[in-house]
Amino acid sequence: MTDASYQPTLAGLRAFAAVAEKHHFSLAAAGLGLSQSTLSQALSSLEAGLGVQLIERSTRRVFLTAEGQQLLPYAHAVLDAAGQFSAAAAGVADPLQGAMRLGLIPTVAPYVLPAVLAALSEQLPDLNLRVIEDQTERLLTGLREGAVDAAVMALPADVAGLTEIPIYDEDFVLALPPGHALAGKRRVPPTALADLPLLLLDEGHCLRDQTLEICRNAGVRAELATTRAASLATAVQCVNGGLGVTLIPQTAVAVEAERNGLELAYFAPPQPGRRIGLVFRASSGRDESYRRLAGIIGQVIAAGHEVELV
């Protein structure tokens, strides 16, 4: 009689399924890498626990009983589920082999994602990536609350409990309207910003804060344009329309300058710029995986843009 509280072991179910497939104890044991006696013991324990004979044995034949035929699909279902559980656990242990939520700030995402996604698809085929584009503070909140796994943003984030992996440094370039007197200049001093109508992004964009910091470091009070933009693409279009000038990161130059017919000027050394890195929770225990991810991202971006890996 079957004991309803009995819980079959995976070893017993594997033995049952192997014998049902091979119709031979020696072949089934070899397929599982077990001795024949170990396999027989596992199968006998399963049958005893269930109170049901699953396999009929004779000196000539091994075949399923009627009860064995009925229960075999359930054994396969349990073994399949166990395999899926182990695979999912491997993905949880290694975020590069499972689902991952990657945040990027808006002044990075549009300019690096195409190449980065292509490289990740090729090099990390088991990565199931979800991209979240948002401003720095909201990404940091998502990291702290567990809604984001890792984020590409400007460093330093300087948030307790978060680990930062620097990826690359890039210069800022001065974007100018067509025909501007500074167009093509290579050694523009940051103090020149005092005489230019400077377009800024809306509050919350780290590029806005970085631009103002450059002005402060240069000891100048910038002449801020009355126009403000919610995105770098909009700011660049306003520049093209003669509403002011703005700073764009080096990774954005190829897209924005070509698309909008911008004029460019470059700052004198040491050029102002920013450091971009990968940020994640220190408690996640995933340093090795995220350092590999940061390395892939850095190599891809360095191959297509004038940036310096760090």
Coordinates of N, CA and C in Angstrom, one line a residue, residues 41-202:
Q41 N 19.6 -0.9 -5.7 CA 19.1 -0.5 -4.4 C 18.3 0.7 -4.5
A42 N 18.6 1.7 -5.3 CA 17.8 2.9 -5.5 C 16.5 2.6 -6.0
L43 N 16.4 1.7 -7.0 CA 15.1 1.4 -7.5 C 14.2 0.6 -6.6
S44 N 14.9 -0.3 -5.8 CA 14.1 -1.1 -4.8 C 13.6 -0.2 -3.7
S45 N 14.4 0.8 -3.3 CA 13.9 1.7 -2.3 C 12.7 2.6 -2.8
L46 N 12.8 2.9 -4.0 CA 11.7 3.7 -4.6 C 10.4 2.8 -4.6
E47 N 10.5 1.6 -5.1 CA 9.3 0.7 -5.1 C 8.8 0.5 -3.7
A48 N 9.7 0.3 -2.8 CA 9.3 0.0 -1.4 C 8.6 1.2 -0.8
G49 N 9.1 2.4 -1.0 CA 8.5 3.6 -0.5 C 7.1 3.8 -1.1
L50 N 7.0 3.6 -2.4 CA 5.7 3.8 -3.1 C 4.7 2.6 -2.8
G51 N 5.3 1.5 -2.5 CA 4.4 0.3 -2.3 C 3.9 -0.2 -3.6
V52 N 4.6 0.1 -4.7 CA 4.2 -0.3 -6.1 C 5.4 -0.9 -6.8
Q53 N 5.2 -2.0 -7.5 CA 6.3 -2.6 -8.3 C 6.3 -1.8 -9.7
L54 N 7.4 -1.3 -10.0 CA 7.5 -0.5 -11.2 C 8.1 -1.3 -12.4
I55 N 9.1 -2.1 -12.0 CA 9.8 -2.9 -13.0 C 9.7 -4.4 -12.7
E56 N 9.4 -5.1 -13.8 CA 9.3 -6.6 -13.7 C 10.6 -7.2 -14.2
R57 N 11.2 -8.0 -13.3 CA 12.5 -8.5 -13.6 C 12.4 -10.0 -13.8
S58 N 13.1 -10.5 -14.8 CA 13.3 -12.0 -15.0 C 14.7 -12.2 -15.5
T59 N 15.0 -13.5 -15.6 CA 16.4 -13.8 -16.1 C 16.6 -13.4 -17.5
R60 N 15.5 -13.2 -18.3 CA 15.6 -12.9 -19.7 C 15.2 -11.5 -20.0
R61 N 14.3 -10.9 -19.3 CA 13.7 -9.6 -19.7 C 13.5 -8.7 -18.5
V62 N 13.6 -7.4 -18.8 CA 13.3 -6.3 -17.9 C 12.3 -5.4 -18.6
F63 N 11.1 -5.2 -18.0 CA 10.1 -4.4 -18.6 C 9.2 -3.7 -17.5
L64 N 8.5 -2.7 -18.0 CA 7.7 -1.9 -17.1 C 6.4 -2.7 -16.7
T65 N 6.0 -2.6 -15.5 CA 4.7 -3.1 -15.1 C 3.6 -2.0 -15.6
A66 N 2.4 -2.4 -15.5 CA 1.3 -1.4 -15.8 C 1.4 -0.2 -15.0
E67 N 1.7 -0.4 -13.7 CA 1.9 0.8 -12.8 C 3.1 1.6 -13.2
G68 N 4.2 0.9 -13.6 CA 5.4 1.7 -14.0 C 5.1 2.5 -15.3
Q69 N 4.3 1.9 -16.2 CA 4.0 2.7 -17.4 C 3.2 3.9 -17.0
Q70 N 2.3 3.8 -16.1 CA 1.5 4.9 -15.7 C 2.3 6.0 -15.0
L71 N 3.2 5.6 -14.2 CA 4.0 6.6 -13.3 C 5.2 7.2 -14.0
L72 N 5.7 6.5 -15.1 CA 6.9 7.0 -15.8 C 6.9 8.4 -16.2
P73 N 5.8 8.9 -16.8 CA 5.7 10.3 -17.3 C 5.9 11.3 -16.1
Y74 N 5.4 10.9 -14.9 CA 5.5 11.8 -13.7 C 7.0 11.8 -13.3
A75 N 7.7 10.7 -13.4 CA 9.1 10.6 -13.0 C 9.9 11.5 -14.0
H76 N 9.6 11.5 -15.3 CA 10.3 12.3 -16.2 C 10.0 13.8 -15.9
A77 N 8.8 14.1 -15.6 CA 8.4 15.5 -15.3 C 9.2 16.0 -14.1
V78 N 9.3 15.2 -13.0 CA 10.1 15.6 -11.8 C 11.6 15.8 -12.2
L79 N 12.1 14.9 -12.9 CA 13.6 15.0 -13.3 C 13.8 16.2 -14.2
D80 N 12.9 16.5 -15.1 CA 13.0 17.7 -16.0 C 13.0 18.9 -15.1
A81 N 12.0 19.0 -14.2 CA 11.9 20.1 -13.3 C 13.2 20.3 -12.4
A82 N 13.7 19.2 -12.0 CA 15.0 19.3 -11.2 C 16.1 19.9 -12.0
G83 N 16.2 19.4 -13.3 CA 17.2 20.0 -14.2 C 17.0 21.5 -14.5
Q84 N 15.8 21.9 -14.6 CA 15.5 23.3 -14.9 C 15.8 24.1 -13.6
F85 N 15.5 23.5 -12.5 CA 15.9 24.2 -11.2 C 17.4 24.4 -11.1
S86 N 18.2 23.4 -11.4 CA 19.6 23.5 -11.3 C 20.1 24.6 -12.3
A87 N 19.5 24.6 -13.5 CA 20.0 25.6 -14.5 C 19.6 27.0 -14.1
A88 N 18.4 27.1 -13.5 CA 18.0 28.5 -13.0 C 19.0 28.9 -11.9
A89 N 19.3 28.0 -11.0 CA 20.2 28.3 -9.9 C 21.6 28.7 -10.4
A90 N 22.0 28.1 -11.5 CA 23.3 28.5 -12.1 C 23.2 29.9 -12.6
G91 N 22.1 30.3 -13.2 CA 21.9 31.6 -13.7 C 21.8 32.7 -12.6
V92 N 21.2 32.3 -11.5 CA 21.2 33.2 -10.3 C 22.6 33.4 -9.7
A93 N 23.3 32.3 -9.7 CA 24.7 32.4 -9.1 C 25.6 33.2 -10.0
D94 N 25.4 33.1 -11.3 CA 26.2 33.9 -12.3 C 25.2 34.8 -13.1
P95 N 25.2 36.1 -12.8 CA 24.2 36.9 -13.5 C 24.5 37.0 -15.0
L96 N 25.6 36.6 -15.5 CA 25.9 36.6 -16.9 C 25.3 35.4 -17.6
Q97 N 24.7 34.5 -16.9 CA 24.0 33.3 -17.5 C 22.5 33.3 -17.2
G98 N 22.0 34.4 -16.8 CA 20.6 34.4 -16.5 C 20.0 35.8 -16.8
A99 N 18.9 36.1 -16.1 CA 18.3 37.5 -16.3 C 19.1 38.5 -15.5
M100 N 19.2 39.7 -16.2 CA 19.9 40.8 -15.5 C 19.3 42.1 -16.0
R101 N 19.2 43.0 -15.0 CA 18.6 44.3 -15.3 C 19.8 45.3 -15.2
L102 N 20.1 45.9 -16.4 CA 21.2 46.8 -16.5 C 20.8 48.2 -16.8
G103 N 21.1 49.1 -15.9 CA 20.8 50.5 -16.0 C 21.9 51.3 -16.8
L104 N 21.5 52.3 -17.5 CA 22.4 53.2 -18.2 C 21.8 54.6 -18.1
I105 N 22.7 55.6 -17.9 CA 22.3 57.0 -17.9 C 22.0 57.4 -19.4
P106 N 21.1 58.4 -19.5 CA 20.7 58.8 -20.9 C 21.8 59.4 -21.8
T107 N 22.9 59.9 -21.2 CA 24.0 60.4 -22.0 C 25.0 59.4 -22.4
V108 N 24.7 58.1 -22.0 CA 25.6 57.0 -22.4 C 24.8 56.0 -23.3
A109 N 23.6 55.7 -22.9 CA 22.8 54.6 -23.5 C 22.7 54.7 -25.1
P110 N 22.3 55.9 -25.6 CA 22.0 55.9 -27.1 C 23.3 55.7 -27.9
Y111 N 24.4 56.0 -27.3 CA 25.7 56.1 -28.1 C 26.5 54.8 -28.0
V112 N 26.3 54.0 -27.0 CA 27.1 52.8 -26.9 C 26.3 51.5 -27.0
L113 N 24.9 51.6 -26.8 CA 24.1 50.4 -26.7 C 24.2 49.5 -28.0
P114 N 24.1 50.0 -29.2 CA 24.1 49.1 -30.3 C 25.3 48.2 -30.4
A115 N 26.5 48.7 -30.2 CA 27.7 47.9 -30.2 C 27.8 47.0 -29.0
V116 N 27.4 47.5 -27.8 CA 27.5 46.7 -26.6 C 26.5 45.6 -26.6
L117 N 25.3 45.8 -27.0 CA 24.3 44.7 -27.1 C 24.8 43.6 -28.1
A118 N 25.3 44.0 -29.2 CA 25.8 43.0 -30.2 C 26.9 42.2 -29.6
A119 N 27.8 42.8 -28.9 CA 29.0 42.1 -28.3 C 28.5 41.2 -27.2
L120 N 27.6 41.6 -26.3 CA 27.1 40.8 -25.3 C 26.3 39.6 -25.8
S121 N 25.6 39.8 -26.9 CA 24.8 38.7 -27.5 C 25.8 37.6 -28.0
E122 N 26.9 38.1 -28.5 CA 27.9 37.1 -29.0 C 28.7 36.5 -27.9
Q123 N 29.2 37.2 -27.0 CA 30.1 36.7 -26.0 C 29.4 36.1 -24.8
L124 N 28.2 36.5 -24.5 CA 27.4 36.0 -23.4 C 26.0 35.6 -23.8
P125 N 26.0 34.5 -24.6 CA 24.7 34.1 -25.2 C 23.6 33.7 -24.2
D126 N 24.0 33.3 -23.0 CA 23.0 32.9 -22.0 C 22.6 34.1 -21.2
L127 N 23.0 35.3 -21.4 CA 22.6 36.5 -20.7 C 21.3 37.0 -21.2
N128 N 20.3 37.1 -20.3 CA 19.0 37.6 -20.7 C 18.9 39.0 -20.1
L129 N 19.2 40.0 -21.0 CA 19.4 41.4 -20.5 C 18.1 42.2 -20.7
R130 N 17.9 43.0 -19.6 CA 16.8 44.0 -19.7 C 17.5 45.3 -19.4
V131 N 17.3 46.3 -20.4 CA 18.0 47.6 -20.3 C 17.0 48.6 -19.6
I132 N 17.5 49.4 -18.7 CA 16.8 50.4 -18.0 C 17.5 51.7 -18.2
E133 N 17.0 52.7 -19.0 CA 17.6 54.0 -19.2 C 17.0 55.0 -18.2
D134 N 17.8 55.6 -17.4 CA 17.2 56.6 -16.4 C 18.3 57.5 -15.9
Q135 N 17.9 58.5 -15.2 CA 18.9 59.4 -14.6 C 19.6 58.8 -13.4
T136 N 20.7 59.4 -13.1 CA 21.6 58.8 -12.1 C 20.9 58.5 -10.8
E137 N 20.2 59.5 -10.2 CA 19.6 59.3 -8.9 C 18.6 58.2 -8.9
R138 N 17.8 58.1 -9.9 CA 16.8 57.0 -10.0 C 17.4 55.6 -10.2
L139 N 18.5 55.6 -10.9 CA 19.2 54.3 -11.0 C 19.9 53.9 -9.7
L140 N 20.4 54.9 -9.0 CA 21.0 54.6 -7.7 C 19.9 54.1 -6.7
T141 N 18.7 54.7 -6.8 CA 17.6 54.2 -5.9 C 17.2 52.8 -6.3
G142 N 17.2 52.5 -7.6 CA 16.9 51.2 -8.1 C 17.9 50.2 -7.6
L143 N 19.2 50.5 -7.6 CA 20.2 49.7 -7.1 C 20.0 49.4 -5.6
R144 N 19.8 50.4 -4.9 CA 19.6 50.2 -3.4 C 18.4 49.4 -3.1
E145 N 17.4 49.5 -3.9 CA 16.1 48.8 -3.6 C 16.0 47.4 -4.3
G146 N 17.0 47.1 -5.1 CA 17.0 45.8 -5.8 C 16.3 45.7 -7.1
A147 N 15.8 46.9 -7.6 CA 15.1 46.9 -8.8 C 16.1 46.9 -10.0
V148 N 17.3 47.3 -9.8 CA 18.4 47.3 -10.8 C 19.5 46.5 -10.3
D149 N 20.1 45.6 -11.2 CA 21.2 44.8 -10.7 C 22.6 45.5 -10.8
A150 N 22.8 46.2 -11.9 CA 24.0 47.0 -12.1 C 23.7 48.1 -13.0
A151 N 24.5 49.2 -13.0 CA 24.3 50.4 -13.8 C 25.5 51.0 -14.3
V152 N 25.5 51.4 -15.6 CA 26.6 52.2 -16.2 C 26.3 53.7 -16.0
M153 N 27.2 54.3 -15.3 CA 27.0 55.8 -15.0 C 28.3 56.5 -14.8
A154 N 28.2 57.8 -14.6 CA 29.4 58.6 -14.3 C 29.9 58.3 -12.9
L155 N 31.2 58.2 -12.7 CA 31.7 58.0 -11.4 C 32.4 59.3 -10.9
P156 N 32.5 59.5 -9.6 CA 32.1 58.5 -8.5 C 30.6 58.7 -8.2
A157 N 30.0 57.5 -7.8 CA 28.7 57.5 -7.3 C 28.7 57.9 -5.8
D158 N 29.7 57.4 -5.1 CA 29.9 57.8 -3.7 C 28.7 57.4 -2.9
V159 N 28.2 56.2 -3.0 CA 27.0 55.8 -2.2 C 27.5 54.5 -1.4
A160 N 27.2 54.6 -0.1 CA 27.6 53.5 0.8 C 26.9 52.2 0.3
G161 N 27.6 51.1 0.3 CA 27.0 49.8 0.0 C 27.1 49.5 -1.5
L162 N 27.6 50.4 -2.3 CA 27.7 50.2 -3.8 C 29.2 50.1 -4.1
T163 N 29.5 49.1 -5.0 CA 30.8 49.0 -5.6 C 30.9 49.6 -6.9
E164 N 32.0 50.3 -7.2 CA 32.2 50.9 -8.5 C 33.4 50.3 -9.3
I165 N 33.2 50.0 -10.5 CA 34.2 49.5 -11.4 C 34.5 50.5 -12.5
P166 N 35.5 51.3 -12.5 CA 35.8 52.2 -13.6 C 36.0 51.4 -14.9
I167 N 35.4 52.0 -16.0 CA 35.5 51.4 -17.3 C 36.3 52.2 -18.3
Y168 N 35.9 53.5 -18.5 CA 36.7 54.3 -19.4 C 36.5 55.8 -19.0
D169 N 37.5 56.6 -19.5 CA 37.5 58.0 -19.4 C 37.2 58.6 -20.7
E170 N 36.4 59.7 -20.8 CA 36.2 60.4 -22.1 C 36.2 61.9 -21.9
D171 N 36.7 62.6 -22.9 CA 36.7 64.0 -22.9 C 35.3 64.6 -23.2
F172 N 35.1 65.8 -22.8 CA 34.0 66.6 -23.3 C 34.4 67.5 -24.4
V173 N 33.5 67.6 -25.4 CA 33.7 68.4 -26.6 C 32.7 69.5 -26.7
L174 N 33.1 70.7 -27.1 CA 32.2 71.8 -27.2 C 31.5 71.8 -28.5
A175 N 30.1 71.7 -28.5 CA 29.3 71.6 -29.7 C 28.8 73.0 -30.0
L176 N 29.0 73.4 -31.2 CA 28.8 74.8 -31.6 C 27.8 74.9 -32.9
P177 N 27.1 76.0 -33.0 CA 26.3 76.1 -34.2 C 27.2 76.3 -35.5
P178 N 26.6 76.1 -36.6 CA 27.4 76.2 -37.9 C 28.0 77.7 -38.0
G179 N 29.2 77.8 -38.4 CA 29.8 79.1 -38.6 C 30.4 79.8 -37.4
H180 N 30.3 79.1 -36.2 CA 30.8 79.7 -35.0 C 32.3 80.0 -35.0
A181 N 32.7 81.1 -34.4 CA 34.1 81.5 -34.4 C 35.1 80.5 -33.8
L182 N 34.6 79.7 -32.9 CA 35.5 78.7 -32.3 C 35.5 77.3 -33.0
A183 N 34.7 77.2 -34.1 CA 34.6 75.9 -34.8 C 36.0 75.5 -35.2
G184 N 36.3 74.2 -34.9 CA 37.6 73.6 -35.3 C 38.7 73.9 -34.4
K185 N 38.6 74.7 -33.4 CA 39.7 75.1 -32.5 C 40.1 73.8 -31.7
R186 N 41.4 73.7 -31.4 CA 41.8 72.5 -30.7 C 42.3 72.8 -29.2
R187 N 42.5 74.1 -28.9 CA 43.0 74.4 -27.6 C 42.2 75.5 -26.9
V188 N 40.9 75.3 -26.9 CA 40.0 76.3 -26.3 C 40.1 76.2 -24.7
P189 N 40.4 77.3 -24.1 CA 40.4 77.3 -22.6 C 39.0 77.2 -22.0
P190 N 38.8 76.4 -20.9 CA 37.5 76.4 -20.3 C 37.0 77.7 -19.9
T191 N 37.9 78.7 -19.7 CA 37.4 80.1 -19.3 C 36.6 80.7 -20.4
A192 N 36.7 80.2 -21.7 CA 35.9 80.7 -22.8 C 34.4 80.5 -22.6
L193 N 34.1 79.5 -21.7 CA 32.6 79.3 -21.4 C 31.9 80.5 -20.8
A194 N 32.7 81.4 -20.2 CA 32.1 82.6 -19.6 C 31.4 83.5 -20.6
D195 N 31.9 83.4 -21.9 CA 31.4 84.3 -22.9 C 30.4 83.6 -23.9
L196 N 30.0 82.4 -23.5 CA 29.1 81.6 -24.4 C 27.8 81.3 -23.8
P197 N 26.7 81.4 -24.6 CA 25.3 81.0 -24.0 C 25.3 79.5 -23.9
L198 N 25.4 79.0 -22.7 CA 25.6 77.6 -22.4 C 24.3 76.9 -22.2
L199 N 23.9 75.9 -23.1 CA 22.7 75.1 -22.9 C 23.0 74.0 -21.9
L200 N 22.1 73.8 -21.0 CA 22.2 72.7 -20.0 C 21.0 71.8 -20.1
L201 N 21.3 70.6 -19.7 CA 20.2 69.6 -19.6 C 19.4 69.9 -18.3
D202 N 18.2 69.3 -18.2 CA 17.3 69.5 -17.1 C 18.0 69.0 -15.8

